[in-house]
C-alpha cells in the first residue's frame, strides 16, 4: 500500500509538471513586470521588513489595501537567489 501511494504521488507531481512545462521559460506577464522586475521591496533586502507591514502594491507606489506579504516575500527570496530569471519564479510557483 505504501509503495502504491508513492507511485500515485509521483504521477500526480509528474502530471502537474507536464501541464506547466511549456510555461516554465515564459516571459514576465501582466503585473509581473511591475510587482517583481521593478519593485524595490523585492529587489533590495533592506526593504524586506516593510513587506510584512505594507500594502501589496506599495513597492510600486500604489495603495490598494491588499495585505499579501507571503507572495511578495516569495518574490523577494527568489529574486535574491536567481535575480530576474523568470524560470526561477515559475518553478517556485509550481513547487508552492
mmCIF file with all atom_site columns, C-alpha atoms in Angstrom:
data_model
loop_
_atom_site.group_PDB
_atom_site.id
_atom_site.type_symbol
_atom_site.label_atom_id
_atom_site.label_alt_id
_atom_site.label_comp_id
_atom_site.label_asym_id
_atom_site.label_entity_id
_atom_site.label_seq_id
_atom_site.pdbx_PDB_ins_code
_atom_site.Cartn_x
_atom_site.Cartn_y
_atom_site.Cartn_z
_atom_site.occupancy
_atom_site.B_iso_or_equiv
_atom_site.pdbx_formal_charge
_atom_site.auth_seq_id
_atom_site.auth_comp_id
_atom_site.auth_asym_id
_atom_site.auth_atom_id
_atom_site.pdbx_PDB_model_num
ATOM 1  C CA . UNK A 1 1  ? 0.000  0.000  0.000   1.00 0.00 ? 1  UNK A CA 1
ATOM 2  C CA . UNK A 1 2  ? 2.778  2.425  0.921   1.00 0.00 ? 2  UNK A CA 1
ATOM 3  C CA . UNK A 1 3  ? 4.643  1.756  -2.347  1.00 0.00 ? 3  UNK A CA 1
ATOM 4  C CA . UNK A 1 4  ? 1.468  2.381  -4.335  1.00 0.00 ? 4  UNK A CA 1
ATOM 5  C CA . UNK A 1 5  ? 0.948  5.683  -2.538  1.00 0.00 ? 5  UNK A CA 1
ATOM 6  C CA . UNK A 1 6  ? 4.404  6.786  -3.579  1.00 0.00 ? 6  UNK A CA 1
ATOM 7  C CA . UNK A 1 7  ? 3.632  5.928  -7.195  1.00 0.00 ? 7  UNK A CA 1
ATOM 8  C CA . UNK A 1 8  ? 0.368  7.868  -7.089  1.00 0.00 ? 8  UNK A CA 1
ATOM 9  C CA . UNK A 1 9  ? 2.097  10.938 -5.639  1.00 0.00 ? 9  UNK A CA 1
ATOM 10 C CA . UNK A 1 10 ? 4.870  10.715 -8.212  1.00 0.00 ? 10 UNK A CA 1
ATOM 11 C CA . UNK A 1 11 ? 2.359  10.501 -11.059 1.00 0.00 ? 11 UNK A CA 1
ATOM 12 C CA . UNK A 1 12 ? 0.420  13.469 -9.692  1.00 0.00 ? 12 UNK A CA 1
ATOM 13 C CA . UNK A 1 13 ? 3.586  15.581 -9.464  1.00 0.00 ? 13 UNK A CA 1
ATOM 14 C CA . UNK A 1 14 ? 4.654  14.488 -12.955 1.00 0.00 ? 14 UNK A CA 1
ATOM 15 C CA . UNK A 1 15 ? 1.231  15.450 -14.326 1.00 0.00 ? 15 UNK A CA 1
ATOM 16 C CA . UNK A 1 16 ? 1.450  18.912 -12.741 1.00 0.00 ? 16 UNK A CA 1
ATOM 17 C CA . UNK A 1 17 ? 4.934  19.488 -14.124 1.00 0.00 ? 17 UNK A CA 1
ATOM 18 C CA . UNK A 1 18 ? 3.852  18.285 -17.570 1.00 0.00 ? 18 UNK A CA 1
ATOM 19 C CA . UNK A 1 19 ? 0.907  20.699 -17.592 1.00 0.00 ? 19 UNK A CA 1
ATOM 20 C CA . UNK A 1 20 ? 3.114  23.684 -16.822 1.00 0.00 ? 20 UNK A CA 1
ATOM 21 C CA . UNK A 1 21 ? 6.257  22.605 -18.703 1.00 0.00 ? 21 UNK A CA 1
ATOM 22 C CA . UNK A 1 22 ? 5.682  24.912 -21.688 1.00 0.00 ? 22 UNK A CA 1
ATOM 23 C CA . UNK A 1 23 ? 5.265  27.974 -19.452 1.00 0.00 ? 23 UNK A CA 1
ATOM 24 C CA . UNK A 1 24 ? 8.438  27.500 -17.401 1.00 0.00 ? 24 UNK A CA 1
ATOM 25 C CA . UNK A 1 25 ? 10.602 29.508 -19.811 1.00 0.00 ? 25 UNK A CA 1
ATOM 26 C CA . UNK A 1 26 ? 7.923  32.112 -20.482 1.00 0.00 ? 26 UNK A CA 1
ATOM 27 C CA . UNK A 1 27 ? 8.438  35.869 -20.093 1.00 0.00 ? 27 UNK A CA 1
ATOM 28 C CA . UNK A 1 28 ? 7.053  38.233 -17.475 1.00 0.00 ? 28 UNK A CA 1
ATOM 29 C CA . UNK A 1 29 ? 3.320  38.652 -17.992 1.00 0.00 ? 29 UNK A CA 1
ATOM 30 C CA . UNK A 1 30 ? 0.744  41.221 -16.908 1.00 0.00 ? 30 UNK A CA 1
ATOM 31 C CA . UNK A 1 31 ? 1.647  42.569 -13.441 1.00 0.00 ? 31 UNK A CA 1
ATOM 32 C CA . UNK A 1 32 ? 4.875  40.518 -13.080 1.00 0.00 ? 32 UNK A CA 1
ATOM 33 C CA . UNK A 1 33 ? 6.923  43.326 -14.608 1.00 0.00 ? 33 UNK A CA 1
ATOM 34 C CA . UNK A 1 34 ? 5.676  45.814 -12.008 1.00 0.00 ? 34 UNK A CA 1
ATOM 35 C CA . UNK A 1 35 ? 5.402  43.558 -8.947  1.00 0.00 ? 35 UNK A CA 1
ATOM 36 C CA . UNK A 1 36 ? 8.751  41.796 -9.397  1.00 0.00 ? 36 UNK A CA 1
ATOM 37 C CA . UNK A 1 37 ? 11.055 43.262 -12.030 1.00 0.00 ? 37 UNK A CA 1
ATOM 38 C CA . UNK A 1 38 ? 10.613 46.920 -10.986 1.00 0.00 ? 38 UNK A CA 1
ATOM 39 C CA . UNK A 1 39 ? 9.733  46.597 -7.300  1.00 0.00 ? 39 UNK A CA 1
ATOM 40 C CA . UNK A 1 40 ? 12.440 47.823 -4.859  1.00 0.00 ? 40 UNK A CA 1
ATOM 41 C CA . UNK A 1 41 ? 10.785 45.909 -1.996  1.00 0.00 ? 41 UNK A CA 1
ATOM 42 C CA . UNK A 1 42 ? 11.535 42.711 -3.901  1.00 0.00 ? 42 UNK A CA 1
ATOM 43 C CA . UNK A 1 43 ? 14.963 43.670 -5.209  1.00 0.00 ? 43 UNK A CA 1
ATOM 44 C CA . UNK A 1 44 ? 16.621 45.073 -2.076  1.00 0.00 ? 44 UNK A CA 1
ATOM 45 C CA . UNK A 1 45 ? 16.901 43.016 1.122   1.00 0.00 ? 45 UNK A CA 1
ATOM 46 C CA . UNK A 1 46 ? 16.935 46.118 3.332   1.00 0.00 ? 46 UNK A CA 1
ATOM 47 C CA . UNK A 1 47 ? 13.291 46.673 2.295   1.00 0.00 ? 47 UNK A CA 1
ATOM 48 C CA . UNK A 1 48 ? 12.200 43.155 3.260   1.00 0.00 ? 48 UNK A CA 1
ATOM 49 C CA . UNK A 1 49 ? 10.905 44.099 6.756   1.00 0.00 ? 49 UNK A CA 1
ATOM 50 C CA . UNK A 1 50 ? 8.492  46.546 5.084   1.00 0.00 ? 50 UNK A CA 1
ATOM 51 C CA . UNK A 1 51 ? 6.953  43.693 3.134   1.00 0.00 ? 51 UNK A CA 1
ATOM 52 C CA . UNK A 1 52 ? 5.344  42.422 6.360   1.00 0.00 ? 52 UNK A CA 1
ATOM 53 C CA . UNK A 1 53 ? 3.592  45.723 7.149   1.00 0.00 ? 53 UNK A CA 1
ATOM 54 C CA . UNK A 1 54 ? 2.886  47.144 3.700   1.00 0.00 ? 54 UNK A CA 1
ATOM 55 C CA . UNK A 1 55 ? 0.264  47.121 1.003   1.00 0.00 ? 55 UNK A CA 1
ATOM 56 C CA . UNK A 1 56 ? 0.770  44.509 -1.740  1.00 0.00 ? 56 UNK A CA 1
ATOM 57 C CA . UNK A 1 57 ? 1.389  47.237 -4.336  1.00 0.00 ? 57 UNK A CA 1
ATOM 58 C CA . UNK A 1 58 ? 3.290  49.722 -2.120  1.00 0.00 ? 58 UNK A CA 1
ATOM 59 C CA . UNK A 1 59 ? 6.674  48.919 -3.654  1.00 0.00 ? 59 UNK A CA 1
ATOM 60 C CA . UNK A 1 60 ? 5.448  50.335 -6.950  1.00 0.00 ? 60 UNK A CA 1
ATOM 61 C CA . UNK A 1 61 ? 3.687  53.353 -5.484  1.00 0.00 ? 61 UNK A CA 1
ATOM 62 C CA . UNK A 1 62 ? 0.078  52.187 -5.473  1.00 0.00 ? 62 UNK A CA 1
ATOM 63 C CA . UNK A 1 63 ? -2.107 51.789 -2.373  1.00 0.00 ? 63 UNK A CA 1
ATOM 64 C CA . UNK A 1 64 ? -4.945 49.271 -2.682  1.00 0.00 ? 64 UNK A CA 1
ATOM 65 C CA . UNK A 1 65 ? -5.494 47.995 0.840   1.00 0.00 ? 65 UNK A CA 1
ATOM 66 C CA . UNK A 1 66 ? -4.347 44.489 -0.103  1.00 0.00 ? 66 UNK A CA 1
ATOM 67 C CA . UNK A 1 67 ? -2.162 42.797 2.518   1.00 0.00 ? 67 UNK A CA 1
ATOM 68 C CA . UNK A 1 68 ? -0.331 39.872 0.898   1.00 0.00 ? 68 UNK A CA 1
ATOM 69 C CA . UNK A 1 69 ? 3.142  39.571 2.435   1.00 0.00 ? 69 UNK A CA 1
ATOM 70 C CA . UNK A 1 70 ? 3.765  35.887 1.617   1.00 0.00 ? 70 UNK A CA 1
ATOM 71 C CA . UNK A 1 71 ? 3.690  36.231 -2.187  1.00 0.00 ? 71 UNK A CA 1
ATOM 72 C CA . UNK A 1 72 ? 5.846  39.366 -2.075  1.00 0.00 ? 72 UNK A CA 1
ATOM 73 C CA . UNK A 1 73 ? 8.337  37.675 0.272   1.00 0.00 ? 73 UNK A CA 1
ATOM 74 C CA . UNK A 1 74 ? 8.397  34.691 -2.085  1.00 0.00 ? 74 UNK A CA 1
ATOM 75 C CA . UNK A 1 75 ? 9.251  37.069 -4.954  1.00 0.00 ? 75 UNK A CA 1
ATOM 76 C CA . UNK A 1 76 ? 11.966 38.708 -2.838  1.00 0.00 ? 76 UNK A CA 1
ATOM 77 C CA . UNK A 1 77 ? 13.649 35.444 -1.837  1.00 0.00 ? 77 UNK A CA 1
ATOM 78 C CA . UNK A 1 78 ? 13.512 34.163 -5.405  1.00 0.00 ? 78 UNK A CA 1
ATOM 79 C CA . UNK A 1 79 ? 14.984 37.458 -6.636  1.00 0.00 ? 79 UNK A CA 1
ATOM 80 C CA . UNK A 1 80 ? 17.820 37.153 -4.087  1.00 0.00 ? 80 UNK A CA 1
ATOM 81 C CA . UNK A 1 81 ? 18.606 33.640 -5.330  1.00 0.00 ? 81 UNK A CA 1
ATOM 82 C CA . UNK A 1 82 ? 18.014 33.949 -9.082  1.00 0.00 ? 82 UNK A CA 1
ATOM 83 C CA . UNK A 1 83 ? 17.654 37.622 -9.958  1.00 0.00 ? 83 UNK A CA 1
ATOM 84 C CA . UNK A 1 84 ? 15.151 38.389 -12.692 1.00 0.00 ? 84 UNK A CA 1
ATOM 85 C CA . UNK A 1 85 ? 15.304 34.885 -14.200 1.00 0.00 ? 85 UNK A CA 1
ATOM 86 C CA . UNK A 1 86 ? 11.653 34.077 -14.965 1.00 0.00 ? 86 UNK A CA 1
ATOM 87 C CA . UNK A 1 87 ? 12.323 30.329 -14.900 1.00 0.00 ? 87 UNK A CA 1
ATOM 88 C CA . UNK A 1 88 ? 13.085 30.545 -11.168 1.00 0.00 ? 88 UNK A CA 1
ATOM 89 C CA . UNK A 1 89 ? 9.746  32.265 -10.450 1.00 0.00 ? 89 UNK A CA 1
ATOM 90 C CA . UNK A 1 90 ? 7.786  29.768 -12.492 1.00 0.00 ? 90 UNK A CA 1
ATOM 91 C CA . UNK A 1 91 ? 9.489  26.808 -10.772 1.00 0.00 ? 91 UNK A CA 1
ATOM 92 C CA . UNK A 1 92 ? 8.899  28.406 -7.357  1.00 0.00 ? 92 UNK A CA 1
ATOM 93 C CA . UNK A 1 93 ? 5.214  28.837 -8.142  1.00 0.00 ? 93 UNK A CA 1
ATOM 94 C CA . UNK A 1 94 ? 4.955  25.267 -9.364  1.00 0.00 ? 94 UNK A CA 1
ATOM 95 C CA . UNK A 1 95 ? 6.597  23.951 -6.188  1.00 0.00 ? 95 UNK A CA 1
ATOM 96 C CA . UNK A 1 96 ? 4.471  26.078 -3.880  1.00 0.00 ? 96 UNK A CA 1
#
